[in-house]
Tab-separated table of C-alpha atoms and ligand atoms in Angstrom:
chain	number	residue	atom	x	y	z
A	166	UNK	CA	-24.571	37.310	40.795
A	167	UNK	CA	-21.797	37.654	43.864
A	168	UNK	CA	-18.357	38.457	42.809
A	169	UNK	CA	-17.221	34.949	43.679
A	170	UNK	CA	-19.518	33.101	41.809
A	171	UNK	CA	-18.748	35.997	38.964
A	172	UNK	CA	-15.029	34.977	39.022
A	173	UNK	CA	-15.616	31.030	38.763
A	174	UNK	CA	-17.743	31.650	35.537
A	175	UNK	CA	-15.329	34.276	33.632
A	176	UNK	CA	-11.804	33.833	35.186
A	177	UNK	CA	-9.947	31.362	33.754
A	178	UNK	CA	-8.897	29.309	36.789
A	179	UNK	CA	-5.335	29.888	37.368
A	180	UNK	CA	-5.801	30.428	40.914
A	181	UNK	CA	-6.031	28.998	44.120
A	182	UNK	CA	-8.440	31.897	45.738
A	183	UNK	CA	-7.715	29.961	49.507
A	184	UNK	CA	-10.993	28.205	48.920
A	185	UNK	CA	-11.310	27.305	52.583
A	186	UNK	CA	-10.184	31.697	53.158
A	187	UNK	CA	-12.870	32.125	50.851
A	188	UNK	CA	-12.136	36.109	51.411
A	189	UNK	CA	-13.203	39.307	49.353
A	190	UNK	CA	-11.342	42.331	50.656
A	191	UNK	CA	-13.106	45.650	50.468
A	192	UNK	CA	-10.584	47.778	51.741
A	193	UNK	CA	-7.403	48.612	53.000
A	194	UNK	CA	-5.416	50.922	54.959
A	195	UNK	CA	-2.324	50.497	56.611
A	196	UNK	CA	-1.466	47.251	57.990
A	197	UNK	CA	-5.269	46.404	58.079
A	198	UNK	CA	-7.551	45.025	55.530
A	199	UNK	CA	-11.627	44.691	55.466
A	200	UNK	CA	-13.804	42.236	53.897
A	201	UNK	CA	-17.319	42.602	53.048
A	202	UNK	CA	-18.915	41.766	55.943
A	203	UNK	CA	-16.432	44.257	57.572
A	204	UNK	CA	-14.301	42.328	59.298
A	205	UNK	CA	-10.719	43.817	60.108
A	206	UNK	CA	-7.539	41.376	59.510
A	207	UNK	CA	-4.150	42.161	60.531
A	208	UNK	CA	-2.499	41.570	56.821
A	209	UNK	CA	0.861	39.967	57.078
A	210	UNK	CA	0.648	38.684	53.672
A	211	UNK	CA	0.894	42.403	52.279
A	212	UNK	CA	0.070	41.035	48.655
A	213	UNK	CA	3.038	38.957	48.621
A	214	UNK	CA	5.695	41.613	49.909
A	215	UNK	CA	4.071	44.033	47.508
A	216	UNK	CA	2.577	46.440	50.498
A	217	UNK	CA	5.583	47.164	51.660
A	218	UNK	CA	4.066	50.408	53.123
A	219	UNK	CA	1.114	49.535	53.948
A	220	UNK	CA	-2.599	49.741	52.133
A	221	UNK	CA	-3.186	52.927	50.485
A	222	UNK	CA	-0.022	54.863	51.903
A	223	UNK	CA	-1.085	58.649	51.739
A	224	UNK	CA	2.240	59.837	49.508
A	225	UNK	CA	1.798	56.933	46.935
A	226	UNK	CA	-2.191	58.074	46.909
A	227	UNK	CA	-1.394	61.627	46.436
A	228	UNK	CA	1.915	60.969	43.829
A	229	UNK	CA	-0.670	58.823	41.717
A	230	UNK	CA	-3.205	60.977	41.792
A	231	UNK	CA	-1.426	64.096	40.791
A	232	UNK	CA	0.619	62.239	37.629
A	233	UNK	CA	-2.715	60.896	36.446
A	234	UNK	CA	-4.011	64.387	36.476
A	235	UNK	CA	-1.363	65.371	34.586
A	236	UNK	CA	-0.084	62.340	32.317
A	237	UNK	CA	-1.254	58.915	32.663
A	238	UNK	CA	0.808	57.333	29.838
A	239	UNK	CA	2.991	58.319	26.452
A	240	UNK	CA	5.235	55.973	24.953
A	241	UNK	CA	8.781	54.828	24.896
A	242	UNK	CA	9.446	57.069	21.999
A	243	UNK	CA	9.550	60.075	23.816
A	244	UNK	CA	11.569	60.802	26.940
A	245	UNK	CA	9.804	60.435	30.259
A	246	UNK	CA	9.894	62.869	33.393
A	247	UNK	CA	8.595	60.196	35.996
A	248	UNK	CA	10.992	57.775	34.607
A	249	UNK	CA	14.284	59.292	34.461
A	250	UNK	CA	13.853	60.590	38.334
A	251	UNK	CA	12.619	57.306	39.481
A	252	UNK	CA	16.062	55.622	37.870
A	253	UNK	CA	18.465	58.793	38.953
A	254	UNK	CA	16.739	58.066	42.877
A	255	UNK	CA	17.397	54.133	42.296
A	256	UNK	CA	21.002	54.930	41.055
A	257	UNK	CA	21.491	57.369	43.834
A	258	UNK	CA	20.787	54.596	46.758
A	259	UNK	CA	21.667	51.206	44.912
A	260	UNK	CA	25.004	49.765	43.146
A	261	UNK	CA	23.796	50.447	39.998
A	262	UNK	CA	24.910	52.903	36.964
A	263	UNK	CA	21.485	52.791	35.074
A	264	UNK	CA	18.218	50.749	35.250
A	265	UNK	CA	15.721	49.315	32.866
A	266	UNK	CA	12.193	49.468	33.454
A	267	UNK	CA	9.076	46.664	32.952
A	268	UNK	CA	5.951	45.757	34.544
A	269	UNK	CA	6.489	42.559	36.748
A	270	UNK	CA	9.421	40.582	38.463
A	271	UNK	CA	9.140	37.660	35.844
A	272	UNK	CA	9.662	40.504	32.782
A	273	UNK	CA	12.358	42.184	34.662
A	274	UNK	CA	14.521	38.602	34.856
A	275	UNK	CA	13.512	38.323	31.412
A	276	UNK	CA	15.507	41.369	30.628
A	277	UNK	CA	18.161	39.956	32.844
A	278	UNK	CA	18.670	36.570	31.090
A	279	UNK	CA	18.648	38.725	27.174
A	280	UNK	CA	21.240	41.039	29.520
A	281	UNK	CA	23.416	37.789	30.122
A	282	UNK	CA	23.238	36.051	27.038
A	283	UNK	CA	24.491	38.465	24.598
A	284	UNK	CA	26.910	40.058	27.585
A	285	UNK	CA	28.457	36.272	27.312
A	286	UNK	CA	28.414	36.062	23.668
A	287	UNK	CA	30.989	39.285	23.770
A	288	UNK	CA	33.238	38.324	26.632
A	289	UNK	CA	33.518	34.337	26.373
A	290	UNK	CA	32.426	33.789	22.919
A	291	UNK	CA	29.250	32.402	20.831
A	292	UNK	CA	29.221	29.747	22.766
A	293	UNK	CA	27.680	31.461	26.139
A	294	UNK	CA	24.516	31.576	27.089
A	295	UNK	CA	24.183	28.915	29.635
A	296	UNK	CA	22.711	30.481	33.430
A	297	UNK	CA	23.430	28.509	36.587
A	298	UNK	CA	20.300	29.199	39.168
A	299	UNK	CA	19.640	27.515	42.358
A	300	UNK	CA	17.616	24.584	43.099
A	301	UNK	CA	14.120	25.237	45.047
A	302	UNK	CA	14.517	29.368	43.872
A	303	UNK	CA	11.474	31.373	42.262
A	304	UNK	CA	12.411	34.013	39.462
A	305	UNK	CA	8.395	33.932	38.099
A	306	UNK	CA	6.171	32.618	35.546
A	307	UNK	CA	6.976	33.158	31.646
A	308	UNK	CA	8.562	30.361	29.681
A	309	UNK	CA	12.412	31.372	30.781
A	310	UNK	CA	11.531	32.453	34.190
A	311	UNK	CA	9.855	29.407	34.910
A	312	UNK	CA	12.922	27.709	33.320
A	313	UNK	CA	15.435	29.897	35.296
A	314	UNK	CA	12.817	28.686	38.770
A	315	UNK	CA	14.932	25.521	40.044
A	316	UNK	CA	11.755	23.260	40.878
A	317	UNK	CA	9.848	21.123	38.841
A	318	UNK	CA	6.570	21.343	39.911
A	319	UNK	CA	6.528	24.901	37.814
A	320	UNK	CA	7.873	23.243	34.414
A	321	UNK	CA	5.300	20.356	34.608
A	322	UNK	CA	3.540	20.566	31.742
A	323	UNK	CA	5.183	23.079	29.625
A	324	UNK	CA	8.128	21.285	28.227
A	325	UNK	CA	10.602	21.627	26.232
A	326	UNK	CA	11.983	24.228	28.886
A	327	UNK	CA	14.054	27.163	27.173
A	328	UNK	CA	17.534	25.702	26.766
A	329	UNK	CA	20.648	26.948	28.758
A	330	UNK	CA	19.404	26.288	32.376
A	331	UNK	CA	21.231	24.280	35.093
A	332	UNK	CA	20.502	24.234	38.469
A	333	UNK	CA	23.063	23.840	41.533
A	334	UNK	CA	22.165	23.758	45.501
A	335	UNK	CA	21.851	27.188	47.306
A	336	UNK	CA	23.779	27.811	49.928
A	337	UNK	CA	26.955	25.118	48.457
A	338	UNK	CA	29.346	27.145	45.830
A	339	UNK	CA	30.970	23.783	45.496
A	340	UNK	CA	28.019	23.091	43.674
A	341	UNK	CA	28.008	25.745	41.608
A	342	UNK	CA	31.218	26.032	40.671
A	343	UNK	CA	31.207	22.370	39.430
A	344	UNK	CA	28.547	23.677	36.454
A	345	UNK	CA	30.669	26.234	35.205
A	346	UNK	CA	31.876	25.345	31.811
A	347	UNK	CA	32.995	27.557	28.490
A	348	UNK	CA	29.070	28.117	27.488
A	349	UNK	CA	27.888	29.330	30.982
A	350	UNK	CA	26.702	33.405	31.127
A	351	UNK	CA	25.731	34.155	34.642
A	352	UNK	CA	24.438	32.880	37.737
A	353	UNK	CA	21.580	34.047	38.856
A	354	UNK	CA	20.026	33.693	42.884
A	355	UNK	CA	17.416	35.304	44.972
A	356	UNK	CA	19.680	36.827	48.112
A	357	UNK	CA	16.944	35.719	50.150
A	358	UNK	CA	14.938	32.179	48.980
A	359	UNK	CA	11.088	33.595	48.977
A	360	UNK	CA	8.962	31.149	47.600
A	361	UNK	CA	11.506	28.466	48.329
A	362	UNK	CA	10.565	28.813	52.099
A	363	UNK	CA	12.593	31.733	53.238
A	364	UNK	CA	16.149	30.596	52.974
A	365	UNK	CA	18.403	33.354	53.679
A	366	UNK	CA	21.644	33.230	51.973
A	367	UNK	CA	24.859	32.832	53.737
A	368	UNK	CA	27.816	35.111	53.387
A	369	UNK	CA	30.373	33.052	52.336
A	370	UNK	CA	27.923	31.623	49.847
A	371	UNK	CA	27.530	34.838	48.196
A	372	UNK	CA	30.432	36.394	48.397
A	373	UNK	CA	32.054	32.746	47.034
A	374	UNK	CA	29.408	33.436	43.972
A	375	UNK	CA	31.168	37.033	43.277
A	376	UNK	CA	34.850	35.031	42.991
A	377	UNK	CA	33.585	32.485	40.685
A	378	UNK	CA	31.931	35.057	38.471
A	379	UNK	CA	35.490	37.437	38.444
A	380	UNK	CA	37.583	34.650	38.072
A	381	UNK	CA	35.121	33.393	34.756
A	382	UNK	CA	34.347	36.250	33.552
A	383	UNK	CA	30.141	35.669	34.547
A	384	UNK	CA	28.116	38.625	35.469
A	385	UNK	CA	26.196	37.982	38.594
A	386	UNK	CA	22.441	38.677	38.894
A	387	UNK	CA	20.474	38.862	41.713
A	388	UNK	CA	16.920	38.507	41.829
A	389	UNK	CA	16.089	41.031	44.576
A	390	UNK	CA	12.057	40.973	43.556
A	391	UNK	CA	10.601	39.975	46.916
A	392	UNK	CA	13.474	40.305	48.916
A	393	UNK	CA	14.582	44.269	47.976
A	394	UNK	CA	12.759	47.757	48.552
A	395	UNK	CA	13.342	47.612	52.288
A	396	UNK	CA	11.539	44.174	53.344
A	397	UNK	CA	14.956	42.915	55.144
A	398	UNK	CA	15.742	46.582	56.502
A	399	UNK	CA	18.337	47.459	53.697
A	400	UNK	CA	16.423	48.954	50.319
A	401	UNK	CA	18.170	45.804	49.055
A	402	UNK	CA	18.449	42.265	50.537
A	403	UNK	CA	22.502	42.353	49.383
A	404	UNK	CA	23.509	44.878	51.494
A	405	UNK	CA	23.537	42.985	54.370
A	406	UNK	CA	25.870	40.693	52.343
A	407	UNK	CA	28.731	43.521	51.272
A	408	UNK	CA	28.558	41.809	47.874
A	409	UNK	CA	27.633	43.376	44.680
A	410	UNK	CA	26.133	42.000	41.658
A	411	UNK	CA	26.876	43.088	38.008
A	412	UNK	CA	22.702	43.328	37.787
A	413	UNK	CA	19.750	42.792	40.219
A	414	UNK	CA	16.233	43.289	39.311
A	415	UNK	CA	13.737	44.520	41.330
A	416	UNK	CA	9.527	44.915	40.729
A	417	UNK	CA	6.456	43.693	43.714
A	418	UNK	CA	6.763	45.974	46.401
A	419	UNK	CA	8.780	49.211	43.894
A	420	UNK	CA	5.272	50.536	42.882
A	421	UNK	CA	3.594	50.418	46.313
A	422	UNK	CA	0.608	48.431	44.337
A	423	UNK	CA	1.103	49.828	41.114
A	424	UNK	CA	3.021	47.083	38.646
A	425	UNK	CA	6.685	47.900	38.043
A	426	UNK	CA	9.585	46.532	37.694
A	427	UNK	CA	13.665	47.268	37.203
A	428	UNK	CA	16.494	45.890	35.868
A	429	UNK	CA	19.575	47.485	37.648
A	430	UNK	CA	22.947	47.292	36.066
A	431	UNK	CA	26.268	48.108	36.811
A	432	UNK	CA	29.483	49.031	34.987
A	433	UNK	CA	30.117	47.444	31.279
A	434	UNK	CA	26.481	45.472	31.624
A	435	UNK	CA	24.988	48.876	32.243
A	436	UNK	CA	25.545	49.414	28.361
A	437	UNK	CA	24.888	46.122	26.489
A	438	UNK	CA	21.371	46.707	25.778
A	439	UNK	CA	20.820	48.971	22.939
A	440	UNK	CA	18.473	50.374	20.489
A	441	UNK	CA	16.451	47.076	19.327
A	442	UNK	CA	17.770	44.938	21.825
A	443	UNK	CA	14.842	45.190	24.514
A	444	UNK	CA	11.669	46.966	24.944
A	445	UNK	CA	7.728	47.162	26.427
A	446	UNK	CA	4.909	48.952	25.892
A	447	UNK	CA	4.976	50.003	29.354
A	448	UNK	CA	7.940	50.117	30.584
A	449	UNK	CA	8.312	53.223	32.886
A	450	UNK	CA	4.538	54.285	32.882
A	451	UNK	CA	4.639	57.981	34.363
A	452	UNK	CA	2.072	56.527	36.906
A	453	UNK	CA	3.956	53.673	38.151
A	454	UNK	CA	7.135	55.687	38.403
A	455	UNK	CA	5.787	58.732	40.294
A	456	UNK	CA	4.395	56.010	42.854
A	457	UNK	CA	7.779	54.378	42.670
A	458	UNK	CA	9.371	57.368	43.768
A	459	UNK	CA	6.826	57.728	46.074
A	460	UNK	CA	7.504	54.368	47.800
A	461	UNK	CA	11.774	55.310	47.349
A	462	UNK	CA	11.235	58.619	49.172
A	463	UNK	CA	9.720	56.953	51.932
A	464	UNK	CA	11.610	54.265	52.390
A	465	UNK	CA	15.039	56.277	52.325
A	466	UNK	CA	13.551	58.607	54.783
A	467	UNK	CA	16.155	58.819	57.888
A	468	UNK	CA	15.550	56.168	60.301
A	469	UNK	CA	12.717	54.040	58.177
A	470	UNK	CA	15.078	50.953	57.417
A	471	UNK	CA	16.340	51.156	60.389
A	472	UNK	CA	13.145	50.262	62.427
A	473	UNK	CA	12.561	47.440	59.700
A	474	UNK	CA	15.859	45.989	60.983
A	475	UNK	CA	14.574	46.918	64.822
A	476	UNK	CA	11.099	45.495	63.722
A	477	UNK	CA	12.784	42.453	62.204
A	478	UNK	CA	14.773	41.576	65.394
A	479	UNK	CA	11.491	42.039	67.406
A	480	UNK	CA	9.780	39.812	65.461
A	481	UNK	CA	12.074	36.675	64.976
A	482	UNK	CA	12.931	37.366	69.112
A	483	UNK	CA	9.131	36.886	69.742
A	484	UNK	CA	8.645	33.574	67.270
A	485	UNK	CA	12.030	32.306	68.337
A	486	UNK	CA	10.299	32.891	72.295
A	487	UNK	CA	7.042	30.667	70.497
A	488	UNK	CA	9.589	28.013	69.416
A	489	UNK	CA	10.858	27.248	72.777
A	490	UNK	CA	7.038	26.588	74.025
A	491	UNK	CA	5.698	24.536	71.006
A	492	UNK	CA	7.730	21.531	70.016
A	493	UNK	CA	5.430	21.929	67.079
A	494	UNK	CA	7.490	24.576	65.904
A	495	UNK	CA	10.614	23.450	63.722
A	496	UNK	CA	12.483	26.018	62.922
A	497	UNK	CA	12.405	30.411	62.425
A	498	UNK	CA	14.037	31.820	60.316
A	499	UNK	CA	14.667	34.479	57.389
A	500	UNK	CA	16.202	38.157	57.414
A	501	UNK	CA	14.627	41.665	58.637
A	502	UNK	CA	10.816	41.492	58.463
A	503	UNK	CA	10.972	38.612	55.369
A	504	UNK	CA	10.391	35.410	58.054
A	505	UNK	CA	9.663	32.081	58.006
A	506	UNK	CA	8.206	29.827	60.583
A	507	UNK	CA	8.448	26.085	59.431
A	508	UNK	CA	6.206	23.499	61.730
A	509	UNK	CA	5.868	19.854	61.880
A	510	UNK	CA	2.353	19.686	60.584
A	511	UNK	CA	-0.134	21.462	58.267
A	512	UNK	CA	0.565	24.995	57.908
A	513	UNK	CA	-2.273	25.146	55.662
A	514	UNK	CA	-4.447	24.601	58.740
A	515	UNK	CA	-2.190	26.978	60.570
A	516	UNK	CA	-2.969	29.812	58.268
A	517	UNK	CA	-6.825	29.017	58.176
A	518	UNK	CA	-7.509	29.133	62.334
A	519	UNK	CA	-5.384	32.628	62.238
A	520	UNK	CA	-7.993	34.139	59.541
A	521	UNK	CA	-10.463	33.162	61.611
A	522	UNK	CA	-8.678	35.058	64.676
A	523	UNK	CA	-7.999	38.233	62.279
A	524	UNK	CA	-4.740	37.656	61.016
A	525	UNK	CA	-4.023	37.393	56.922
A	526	UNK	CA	-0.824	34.711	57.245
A	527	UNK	CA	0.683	32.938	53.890
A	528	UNK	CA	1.507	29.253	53.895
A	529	UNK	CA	4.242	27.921	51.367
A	530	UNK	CA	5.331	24.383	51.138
A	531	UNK	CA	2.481	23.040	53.027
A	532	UNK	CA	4.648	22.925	56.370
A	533	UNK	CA	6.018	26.880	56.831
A	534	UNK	CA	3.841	30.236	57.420
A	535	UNK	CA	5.607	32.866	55.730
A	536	UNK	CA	5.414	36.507	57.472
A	537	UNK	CA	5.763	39.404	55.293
A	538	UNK	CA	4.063	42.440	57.231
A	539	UNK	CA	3.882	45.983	56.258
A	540	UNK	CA	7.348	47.354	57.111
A	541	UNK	CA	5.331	50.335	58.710
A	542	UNK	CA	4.049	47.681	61.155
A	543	UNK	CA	4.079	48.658	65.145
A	544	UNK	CA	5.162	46.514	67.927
A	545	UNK	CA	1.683	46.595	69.517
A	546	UNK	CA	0.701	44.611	66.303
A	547	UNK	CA	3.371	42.630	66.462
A	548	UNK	CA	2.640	41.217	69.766
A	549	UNK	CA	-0.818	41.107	68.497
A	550	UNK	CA	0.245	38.591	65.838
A	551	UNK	CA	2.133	36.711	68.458
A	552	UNK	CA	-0.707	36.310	70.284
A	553	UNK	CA	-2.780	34.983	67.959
A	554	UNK	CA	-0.510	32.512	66.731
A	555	UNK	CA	0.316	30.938	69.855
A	556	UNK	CA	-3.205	30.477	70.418
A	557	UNK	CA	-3.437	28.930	66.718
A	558	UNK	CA	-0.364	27.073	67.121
A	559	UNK	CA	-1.309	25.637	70.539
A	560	UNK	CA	-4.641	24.248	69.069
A	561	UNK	CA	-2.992	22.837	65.937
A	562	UNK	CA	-0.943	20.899	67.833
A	563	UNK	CA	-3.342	19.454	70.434
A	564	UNK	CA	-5.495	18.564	67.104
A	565	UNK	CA	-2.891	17.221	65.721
A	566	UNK	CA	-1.711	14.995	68.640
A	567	UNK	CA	-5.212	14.070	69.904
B	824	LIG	C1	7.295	37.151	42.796
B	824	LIG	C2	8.668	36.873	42.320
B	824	LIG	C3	8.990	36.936	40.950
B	824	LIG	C4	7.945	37.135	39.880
B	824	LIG	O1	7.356	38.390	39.935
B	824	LIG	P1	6.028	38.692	39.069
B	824	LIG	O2	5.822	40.151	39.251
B	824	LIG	O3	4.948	37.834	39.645
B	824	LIG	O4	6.344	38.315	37.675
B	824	LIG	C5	10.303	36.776	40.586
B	824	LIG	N1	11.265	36.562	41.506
B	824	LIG	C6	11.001	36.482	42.819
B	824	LIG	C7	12.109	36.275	43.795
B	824	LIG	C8	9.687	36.623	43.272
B	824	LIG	O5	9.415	36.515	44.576
């Protein structure tokens, strides 16, 4: 039996496999990917900002390799080589005194939400445990991420919701500040909307978040899982921002393909959690951390963010260039190489034709094509994309109008 035909019989169907993509990828390596008839895509999906160096980068091959030659896995109960280096590196380029680690973004907001609640019991009394997020964010799928996710369509189904949620508009502190009350925790956002769309925060917004948490005594998360490790051209998406949150959490692209994630926290929430509090199985793996650091030595090589933020600017120049041409074209935007192109038709369609022309391209929303290329991308490839989409683009909209 073919793999497809394997998967519809024994995977429960949770997802969408593109069925009009209807890809299976071979290989990778670099910014390119295969399929089985060996044809070669330009991947600007990069598993969801999870290849944030590329397929099969040669130091996260080699750091995996050697660690599972040496120690593939203990437990919690013992202390942990790969572990306490990857969280002295993390502490050494972040805002963060000390870091917990998981295996996914959703677990690592889990840990952030138990982090809040019983930091709010202490400072503001039994009372707090309520967490303000943002309408139209994504913080991932178990019962209080999805609850902590401000849009519906991801709670349909599942109710009751945990309790303690509220939701308030990105981008508006006004609207935030108005759900503060004595039994709120925390407010949590993503710096940069992902799944939303690609809604960049603005300053004031952010920084306006930091007040209202100091003046109420709230710690301040932020969920840096797609935006952080680089993808904006700062190793986190808040740096552009100059404002720091009490904790962030961090997993996709930390492992280099390997599944990790991080809590970071700072100052007194640095030491709520103790012994009992919090846990996992495997938390820390010595293979996921050695690729971790791996992926941080890379990344905080001299000059590597840098060309992300060079890269970025490139990039949104070139689709801004596109959105003068096509009328079809709405709106670009988004931060470093984390963009978002939002047209006035089906981006769906959009993201189909460009397969076709070699070029893996997410759609979100139905109407924007979200661009999340290996940050080890060249310009050449760049222009390639370009290229391609105007083409795409161009035909869309002639279908569309004819
Ligand atoms: C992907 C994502 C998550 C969930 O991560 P998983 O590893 O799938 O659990 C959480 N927050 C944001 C911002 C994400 O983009």
């Amino acid at each position: 039996m073919d793999i497809k035909a394997l998967e519809k019989e024994y995977i429960i169907n949770t997802y969408n496999r593109q069925p009009e993509a209807n890809l299976l990828i071979k290989r990778g390596e670099g910014v390119y990917v295969w399929d089985e008839k060996g044809n070669r895509y330009l991947d600007f999906v990069s598993g969801l900002s999870v290849n944030n160096l590329g397929h099969c980068h040669p130091a996260v091959v080699e750091a995996i390799r050697n660690q599972a030659e040496k120690l593939i896995h203990t437990s919690n109960l013992y202390y942990s080589e790969p572990q306490a280096r990857l969280a002295q590196t993390l502490v050494r380029h972040s805002t963060a005194d000390k870091f917990f680690f998981c295996n996914s973004g959703a677990e690592a907001n889990e840990a952030a939400i138990k982090m809040a609640r019983k930091i709010g019991k202490q400072r503001r009394g039994p009372g707090a445990h309520r967490i303000i997020t943002a309408e139209n964010s994504f913080h991932g799928r178990t019962l209080a991420a999805i609850t902590a996710t401000g849009q519906p369509k991801y709670h349909k189904g599942f109710e009751p919701m945990v309790s303690g949620f509220s939701y308030a508009r990105f981008n508006d502190i006004d609207s935030f500040a108005a759900l503060v009350d004595e039994d709120t925790c925390a407010i949590m956002v993503e710096p940069v909307q992902g799944e939303g769309g690609i809604y960049p925060a603005t300053a004031e917004f952010l920084s306006g978040l930091r007040q209202l948490c100091d003046s109420n005594n709230l710690l301040l998360i932020f969920d840096e899982v797609q935006c952080g490790m680089g993808r904006t051209g700062r190793l986190l998406a808040f740096e552009h921002y100059g404002v720091v949150p009490d904790v962030f959490t961090l997993a996709k692209a930390l492992g280099g393909g390997l599944p990790i994630g991080a809590l970071g926290a700072r100052g007194e929430a640095a030491d709520v959690l103790v012994p009992g509090d919090h846990a996992s199985t495997f938390g820390g793996n010595p293979v996921t951390c050695a690729a971790a650091l791996a992926v941080m030595d890379t990344i905080m090589d001299n000059g590597f963010l840098e060309r992300v933020r060079k890269l970025g600017d490139y990039f949104s120049g070139k689709l801004l260039e596109l959105k003068a041409d096509l009328p079809y074209i709405k709106e670009v935007r988004g931060l470093g190489l984390m963009l978002g192109l939002e047209i006035d038709g089906d981006a769906a369609l959009v993201a189909r034709l460009c397969q076709g022309k070699g070029l893996l391209v997410n759609c979100i929303g139905g109407k924007i094509l979200r661009f999340l290329p290996p940050l080890m991308v060249e310009e050449e490839q760049i222009d390639a994309v370009v290229n391609i989409l105007y083409e795409t683009l161009q035909q869309a909209q002639n279908t569309q109008n004819s």
